[in-house]
mmCIF file of C-alpha atoms in Angstrom:
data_model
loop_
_atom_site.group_PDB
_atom_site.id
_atom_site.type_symbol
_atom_site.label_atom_id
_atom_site.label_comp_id
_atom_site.label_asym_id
_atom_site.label_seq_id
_atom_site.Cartn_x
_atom_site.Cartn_y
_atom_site.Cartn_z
ATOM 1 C CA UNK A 1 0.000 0.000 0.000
ATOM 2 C CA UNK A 2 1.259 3.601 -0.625
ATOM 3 C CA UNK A 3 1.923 5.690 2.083
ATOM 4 C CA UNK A 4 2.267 9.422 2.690
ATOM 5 C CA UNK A 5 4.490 10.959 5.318
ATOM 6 C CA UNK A 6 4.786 14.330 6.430
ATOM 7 C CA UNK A 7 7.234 14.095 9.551
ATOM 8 C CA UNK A 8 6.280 17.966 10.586
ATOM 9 C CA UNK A 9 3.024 18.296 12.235
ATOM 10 C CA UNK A 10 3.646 22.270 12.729
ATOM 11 C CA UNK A 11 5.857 24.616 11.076
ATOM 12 C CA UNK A 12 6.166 28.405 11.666
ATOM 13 C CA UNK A 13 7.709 31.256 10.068
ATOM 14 C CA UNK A 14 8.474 34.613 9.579
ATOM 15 C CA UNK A 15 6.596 37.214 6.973
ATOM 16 C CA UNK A 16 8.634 37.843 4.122
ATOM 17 C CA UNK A 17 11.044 34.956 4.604
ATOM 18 C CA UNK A 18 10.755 30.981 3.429
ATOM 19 C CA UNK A 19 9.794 27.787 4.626
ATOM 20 C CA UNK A 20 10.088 24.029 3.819
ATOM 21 C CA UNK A 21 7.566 21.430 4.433
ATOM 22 C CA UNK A 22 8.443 17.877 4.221
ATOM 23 C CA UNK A 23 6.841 14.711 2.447
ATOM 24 C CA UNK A 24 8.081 11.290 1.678
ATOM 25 C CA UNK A 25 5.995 8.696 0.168
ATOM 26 C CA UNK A 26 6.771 4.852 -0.226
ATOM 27 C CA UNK A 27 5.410 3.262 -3.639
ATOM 28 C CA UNK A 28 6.575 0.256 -6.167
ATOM 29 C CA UNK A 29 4.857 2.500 -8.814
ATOM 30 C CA UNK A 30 6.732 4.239 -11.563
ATOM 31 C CA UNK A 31 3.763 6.628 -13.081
ATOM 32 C CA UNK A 32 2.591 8.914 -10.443
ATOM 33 C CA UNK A 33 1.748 12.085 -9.754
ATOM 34 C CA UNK A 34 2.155 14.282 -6.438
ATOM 35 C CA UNK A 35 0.066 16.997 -5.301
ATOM 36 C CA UNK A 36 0.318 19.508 -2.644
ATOM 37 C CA UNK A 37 -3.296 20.834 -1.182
ATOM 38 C CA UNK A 38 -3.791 23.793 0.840
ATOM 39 C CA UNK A 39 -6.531 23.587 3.841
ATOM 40 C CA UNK A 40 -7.034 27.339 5.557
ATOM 41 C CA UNK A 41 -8.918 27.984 8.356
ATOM 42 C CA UNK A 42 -12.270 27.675 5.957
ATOM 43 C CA UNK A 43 -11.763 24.233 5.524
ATOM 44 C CA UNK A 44 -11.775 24.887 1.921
ATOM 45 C CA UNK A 45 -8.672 22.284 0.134
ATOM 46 C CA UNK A 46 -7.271 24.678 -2.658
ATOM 47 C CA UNK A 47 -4.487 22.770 -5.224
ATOM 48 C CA UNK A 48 -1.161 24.493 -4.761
ATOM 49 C CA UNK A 49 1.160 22.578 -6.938
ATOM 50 C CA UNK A 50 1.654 19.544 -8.837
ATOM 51 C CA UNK A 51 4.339 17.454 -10.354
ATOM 52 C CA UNK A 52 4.802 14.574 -12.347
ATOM 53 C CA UNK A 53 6.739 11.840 -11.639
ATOM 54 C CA UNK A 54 8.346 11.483 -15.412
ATOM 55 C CA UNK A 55 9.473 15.235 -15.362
ATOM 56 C CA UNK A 56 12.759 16.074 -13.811
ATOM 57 C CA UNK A 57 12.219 19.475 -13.595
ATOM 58 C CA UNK A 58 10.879 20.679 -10.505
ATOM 59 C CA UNK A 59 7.468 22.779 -10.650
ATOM 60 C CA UNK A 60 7.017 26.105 -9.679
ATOM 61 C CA UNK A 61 3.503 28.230 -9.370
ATOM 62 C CA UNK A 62 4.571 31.371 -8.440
ATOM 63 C CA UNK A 63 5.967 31.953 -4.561
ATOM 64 C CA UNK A 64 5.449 27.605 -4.594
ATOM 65 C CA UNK A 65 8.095 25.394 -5.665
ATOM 66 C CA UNK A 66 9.081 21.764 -5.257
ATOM 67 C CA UNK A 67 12.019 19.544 -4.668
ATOM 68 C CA UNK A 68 11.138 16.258 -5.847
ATOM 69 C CA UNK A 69 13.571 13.208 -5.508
ATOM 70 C CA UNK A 70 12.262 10.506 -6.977
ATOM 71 C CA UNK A 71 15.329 8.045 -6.081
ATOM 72 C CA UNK A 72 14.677 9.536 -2.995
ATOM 73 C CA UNK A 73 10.661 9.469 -2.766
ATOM 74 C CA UNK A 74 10.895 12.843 -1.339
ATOM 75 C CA UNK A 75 8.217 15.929 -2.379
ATOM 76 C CA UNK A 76 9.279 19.069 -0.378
ATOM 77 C CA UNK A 77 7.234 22.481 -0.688
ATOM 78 C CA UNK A 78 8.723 25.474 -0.877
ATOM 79 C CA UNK A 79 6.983 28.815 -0.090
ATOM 80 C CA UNK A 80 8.886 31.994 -0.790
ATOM 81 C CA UNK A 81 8.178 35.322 0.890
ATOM 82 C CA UNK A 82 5.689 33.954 3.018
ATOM 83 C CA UNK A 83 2.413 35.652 3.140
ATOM 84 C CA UNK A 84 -0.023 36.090 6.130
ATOM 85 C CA UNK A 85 -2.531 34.587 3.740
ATOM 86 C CA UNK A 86 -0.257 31.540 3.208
ATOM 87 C CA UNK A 87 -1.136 30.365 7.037
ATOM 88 C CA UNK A 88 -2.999 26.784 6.578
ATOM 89 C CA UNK A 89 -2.883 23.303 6.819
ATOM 90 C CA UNK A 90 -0.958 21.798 3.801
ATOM 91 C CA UNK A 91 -1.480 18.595 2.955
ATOM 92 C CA UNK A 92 0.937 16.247 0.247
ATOM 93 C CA UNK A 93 -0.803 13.787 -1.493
ATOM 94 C CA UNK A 94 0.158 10.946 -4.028
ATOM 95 C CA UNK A 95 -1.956 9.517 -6.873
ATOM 96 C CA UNK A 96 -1.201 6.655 -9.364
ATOM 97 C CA UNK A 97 -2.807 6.145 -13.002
ATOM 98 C CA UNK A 98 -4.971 3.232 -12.224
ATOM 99 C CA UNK A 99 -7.343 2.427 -9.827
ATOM 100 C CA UNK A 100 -9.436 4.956 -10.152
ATOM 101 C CA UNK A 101 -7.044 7.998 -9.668
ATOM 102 C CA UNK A 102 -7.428 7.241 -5.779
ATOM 103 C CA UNK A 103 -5.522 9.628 -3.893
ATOM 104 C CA UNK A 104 -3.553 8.899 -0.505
ATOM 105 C CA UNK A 105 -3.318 11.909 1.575
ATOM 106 C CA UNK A 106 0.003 12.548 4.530
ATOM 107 C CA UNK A 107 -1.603 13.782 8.083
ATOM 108 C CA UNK A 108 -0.117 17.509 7.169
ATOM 109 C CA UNK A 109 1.415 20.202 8.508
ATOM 110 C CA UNK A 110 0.148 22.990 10.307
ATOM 111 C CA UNK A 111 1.702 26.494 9.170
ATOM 112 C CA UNK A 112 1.510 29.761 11.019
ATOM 113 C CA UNK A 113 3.068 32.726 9.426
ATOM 114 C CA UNK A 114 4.354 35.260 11.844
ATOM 115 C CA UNK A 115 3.295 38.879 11.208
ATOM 116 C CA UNK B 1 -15.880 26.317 -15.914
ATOM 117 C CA UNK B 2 -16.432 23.256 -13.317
ATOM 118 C CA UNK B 3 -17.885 23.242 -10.087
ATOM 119 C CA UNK B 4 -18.665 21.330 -6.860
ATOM 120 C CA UNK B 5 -21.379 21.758 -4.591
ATOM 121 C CA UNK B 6 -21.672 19.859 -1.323
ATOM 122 C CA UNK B 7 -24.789 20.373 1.214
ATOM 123 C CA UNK B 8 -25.500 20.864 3.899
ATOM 124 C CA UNK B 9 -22.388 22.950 5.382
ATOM 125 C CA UNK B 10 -23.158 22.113 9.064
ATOM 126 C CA UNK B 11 -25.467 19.060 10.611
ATOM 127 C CA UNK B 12 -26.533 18.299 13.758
ATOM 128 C CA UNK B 13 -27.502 14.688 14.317
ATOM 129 C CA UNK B 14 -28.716 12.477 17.262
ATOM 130 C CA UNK B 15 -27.440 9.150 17.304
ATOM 131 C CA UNK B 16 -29.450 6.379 15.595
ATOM 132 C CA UNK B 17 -31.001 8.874 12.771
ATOM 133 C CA UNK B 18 -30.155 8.564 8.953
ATOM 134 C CA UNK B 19 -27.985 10.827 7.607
ATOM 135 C CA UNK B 20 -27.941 11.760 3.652
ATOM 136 C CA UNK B 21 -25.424 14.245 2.538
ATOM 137 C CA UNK B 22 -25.146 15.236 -1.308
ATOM 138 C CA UNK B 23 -22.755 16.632 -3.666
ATOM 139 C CA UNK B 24 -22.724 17.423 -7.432
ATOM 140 C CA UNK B 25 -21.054 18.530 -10.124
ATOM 141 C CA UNK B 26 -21.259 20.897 -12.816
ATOM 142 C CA UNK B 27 -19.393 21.673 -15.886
ATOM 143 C CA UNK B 28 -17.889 18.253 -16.162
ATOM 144 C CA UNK B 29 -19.357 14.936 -17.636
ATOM 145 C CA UNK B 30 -18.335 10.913 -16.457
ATOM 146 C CA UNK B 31 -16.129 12.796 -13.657
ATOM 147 C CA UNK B 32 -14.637 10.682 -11.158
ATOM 148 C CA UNK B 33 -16.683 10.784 -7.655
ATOM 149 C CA UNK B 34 -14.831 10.816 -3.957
ATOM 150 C CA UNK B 35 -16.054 11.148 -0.295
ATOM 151 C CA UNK B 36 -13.560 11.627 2.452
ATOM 152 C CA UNK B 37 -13.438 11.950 5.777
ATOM 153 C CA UNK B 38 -11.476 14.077 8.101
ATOM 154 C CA UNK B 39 -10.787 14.123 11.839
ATOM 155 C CA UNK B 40 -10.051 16.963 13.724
ATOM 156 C CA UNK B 41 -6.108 18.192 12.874
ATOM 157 C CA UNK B 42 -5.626 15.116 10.462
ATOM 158 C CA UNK B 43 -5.596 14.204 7.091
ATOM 159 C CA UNK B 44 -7.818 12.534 4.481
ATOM 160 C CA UNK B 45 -9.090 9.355 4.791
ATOM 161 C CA UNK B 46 -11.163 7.835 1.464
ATOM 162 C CA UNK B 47 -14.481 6.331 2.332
ATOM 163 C CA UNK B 48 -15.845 5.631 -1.105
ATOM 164 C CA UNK B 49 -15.148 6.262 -4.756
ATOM 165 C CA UNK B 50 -17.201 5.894 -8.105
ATOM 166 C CA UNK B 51 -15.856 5.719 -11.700
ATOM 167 C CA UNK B 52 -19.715 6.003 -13.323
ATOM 168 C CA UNK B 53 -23.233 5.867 -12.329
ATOM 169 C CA UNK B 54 -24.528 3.215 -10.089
ATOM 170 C CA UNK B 55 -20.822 1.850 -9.476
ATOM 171 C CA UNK B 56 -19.620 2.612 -5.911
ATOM 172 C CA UNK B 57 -16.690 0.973 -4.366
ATOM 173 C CA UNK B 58 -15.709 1.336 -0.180
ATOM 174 C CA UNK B 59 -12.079 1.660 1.096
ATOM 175 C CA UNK B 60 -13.477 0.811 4.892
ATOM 176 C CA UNK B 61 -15.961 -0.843 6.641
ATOM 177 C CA UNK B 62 -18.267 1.032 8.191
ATOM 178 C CA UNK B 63 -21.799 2.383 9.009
ATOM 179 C CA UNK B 64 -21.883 4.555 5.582
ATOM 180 C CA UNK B 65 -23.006 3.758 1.962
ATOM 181 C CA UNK B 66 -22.229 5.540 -0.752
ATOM 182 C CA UNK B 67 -24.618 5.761 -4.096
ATOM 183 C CA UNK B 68 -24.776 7.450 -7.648
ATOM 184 C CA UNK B 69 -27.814 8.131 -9.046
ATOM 185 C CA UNK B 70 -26.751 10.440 -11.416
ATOM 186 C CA UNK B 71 -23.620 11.143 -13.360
ATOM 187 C CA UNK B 72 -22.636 14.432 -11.438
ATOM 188 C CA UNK B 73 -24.086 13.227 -8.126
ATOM 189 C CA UNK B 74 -22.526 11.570 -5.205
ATOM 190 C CA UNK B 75 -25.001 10.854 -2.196
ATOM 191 C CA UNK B 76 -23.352 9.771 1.388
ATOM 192 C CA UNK B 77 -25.660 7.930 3.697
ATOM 193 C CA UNK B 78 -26.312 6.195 6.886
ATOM 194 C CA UNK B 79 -29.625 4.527 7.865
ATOM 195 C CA UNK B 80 -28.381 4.604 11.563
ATOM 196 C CA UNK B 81 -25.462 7.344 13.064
ATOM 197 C CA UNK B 82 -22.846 6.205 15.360
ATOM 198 C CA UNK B 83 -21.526 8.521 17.759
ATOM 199 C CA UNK B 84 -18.099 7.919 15.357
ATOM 200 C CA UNK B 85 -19.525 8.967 12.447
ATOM 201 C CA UNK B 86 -18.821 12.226 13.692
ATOM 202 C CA UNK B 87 -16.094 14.329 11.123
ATOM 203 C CA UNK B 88 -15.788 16.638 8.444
ATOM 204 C CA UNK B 89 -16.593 15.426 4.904
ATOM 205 C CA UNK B 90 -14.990 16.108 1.735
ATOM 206 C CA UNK B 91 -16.920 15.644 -1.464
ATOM 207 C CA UNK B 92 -14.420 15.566 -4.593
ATOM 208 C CA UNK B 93 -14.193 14.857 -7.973
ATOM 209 C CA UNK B 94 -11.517 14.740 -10.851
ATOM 210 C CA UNK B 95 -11.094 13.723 -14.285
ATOM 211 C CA UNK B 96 -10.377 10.094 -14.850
ATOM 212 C CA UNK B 97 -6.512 9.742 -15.264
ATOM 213 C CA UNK B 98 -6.766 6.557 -16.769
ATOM 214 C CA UNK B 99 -8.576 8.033 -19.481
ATOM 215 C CA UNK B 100 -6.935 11.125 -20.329
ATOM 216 C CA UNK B 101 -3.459 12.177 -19.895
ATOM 217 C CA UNK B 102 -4.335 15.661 -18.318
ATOM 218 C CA UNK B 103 -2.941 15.452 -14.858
ATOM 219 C CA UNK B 104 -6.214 16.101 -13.341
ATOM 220 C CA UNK B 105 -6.023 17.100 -9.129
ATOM 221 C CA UNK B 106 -8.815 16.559 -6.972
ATOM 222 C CA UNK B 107 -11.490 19.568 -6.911
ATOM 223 C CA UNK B 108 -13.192 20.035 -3.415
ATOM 224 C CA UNK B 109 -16.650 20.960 -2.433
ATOM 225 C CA UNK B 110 -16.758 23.055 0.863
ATOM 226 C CA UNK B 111 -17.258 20.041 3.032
ATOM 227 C CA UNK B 112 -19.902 19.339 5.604
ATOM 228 C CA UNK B 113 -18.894 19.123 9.556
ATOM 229 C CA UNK B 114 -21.491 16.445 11.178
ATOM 230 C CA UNK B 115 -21.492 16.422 14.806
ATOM 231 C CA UNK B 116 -23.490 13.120 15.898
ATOM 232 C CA UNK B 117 -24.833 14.285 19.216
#
């Protein structure tokens, strides 16, 4: 079974400045994609970035970018100049190309910016 | 443009009544159909998923059904509440990857907290 692990239940940091969150997943799969969801206070689960696991080059959406190691099985976000708005619950998830797109979802992290 | 809606938003529920909790979809045809579940502070667990009308299939056993009447409509229900059917519940929906090669995420409705009283 796949598995999703973010090791950092909370993270914190500064306006302005930038942050890391963590994910490793275990799979035998080689097609797969990874997501990284955003949960604010509304509840509301927003997509902040995706990648592919075929493509080497790490995505970027704006202040969001990855580090994906897929020797590795690492998926790190990266938020740059951190954003009072950017405060949420992230969540990493991991999807393969069969079985009905099923998604497996790590517990998340918490992050507070700090004004 | 596509879009989710899940009802109700809130629901209040004594223990031992039915529950019935509905999402759909619009802008989208043959979408892929999710409900998870969330406890407080944790992540996603999948309770059901559906690839096309009438075809349903459950990730856990529990006190829930899932059904799909329509094409764009994904219906959670309980004929009896348990006390642990208490959560917040995501409906979701994305294209099917096996079909296309888009790289389709998971689109969210805004989720209904049920407190099982």
């Amino acid at each position: 079974a796949q598995t999703v692990t973010q090791s950092q239940p909370e993270m914190s940091v500064q306006e302005a400045e930038t942050v890391t969150l963590s994910c490793t997943y275990d799979t035998s799969e080689s097609d797969y994609y990874l997501f990284w969801y955003k949960q604010p206070p509304s509840r509301q689960m927003i997509l902040v970035i995706r990648q592919e696991a075929y493509k080497q080059q790490n995505a970027t959406e704006n202040r969001f970018s990855v580090n994906f190691q897929k020797a590795a099985k690492s998926f790190s976000l990266k938020i740059s100049d951190s954003q009072l708005g950017d405060a949420a619950m992230y969540f990493c998830a991991y999807r393969i190309n069969t079985n009905a797109g099923k998604s497996t979802f790590g517990d998340g992290t918490t992050l507070t910016v700090k004004p | 443009s596509q879009t989710i809606h899940q009802w109700p938003a809130t629901l209040v529920q004594p223990v031992g009544s039915p529950l019935s909790l509905e999402c759909t979809v619009e802008g989208t045809s043959n979408p892929n159909l999710y409900w998870y579940r969330q406890a407080a502070g944790r992540g996603l667990q999948l309770l059901f998923y559906s690839v096309g009308i009438g075809q349903i299939s459950s990730e856990v056993p529990q006190n829930l059904s899932a059904s799909r009447p329509q094409d764009r409509q994904f219906i959670l229900s309980s004929k009896k509440l348990l006390l642990s059917d208490s959560g917040f519940y995501l409906c979701a929906w994305s294209r099917d990857p096996t079909k296309s090669s888009y790289n389709s995420p998971l689109h969210f409705g805004n989720g209904t907290r049920l407190t099982v009283t």
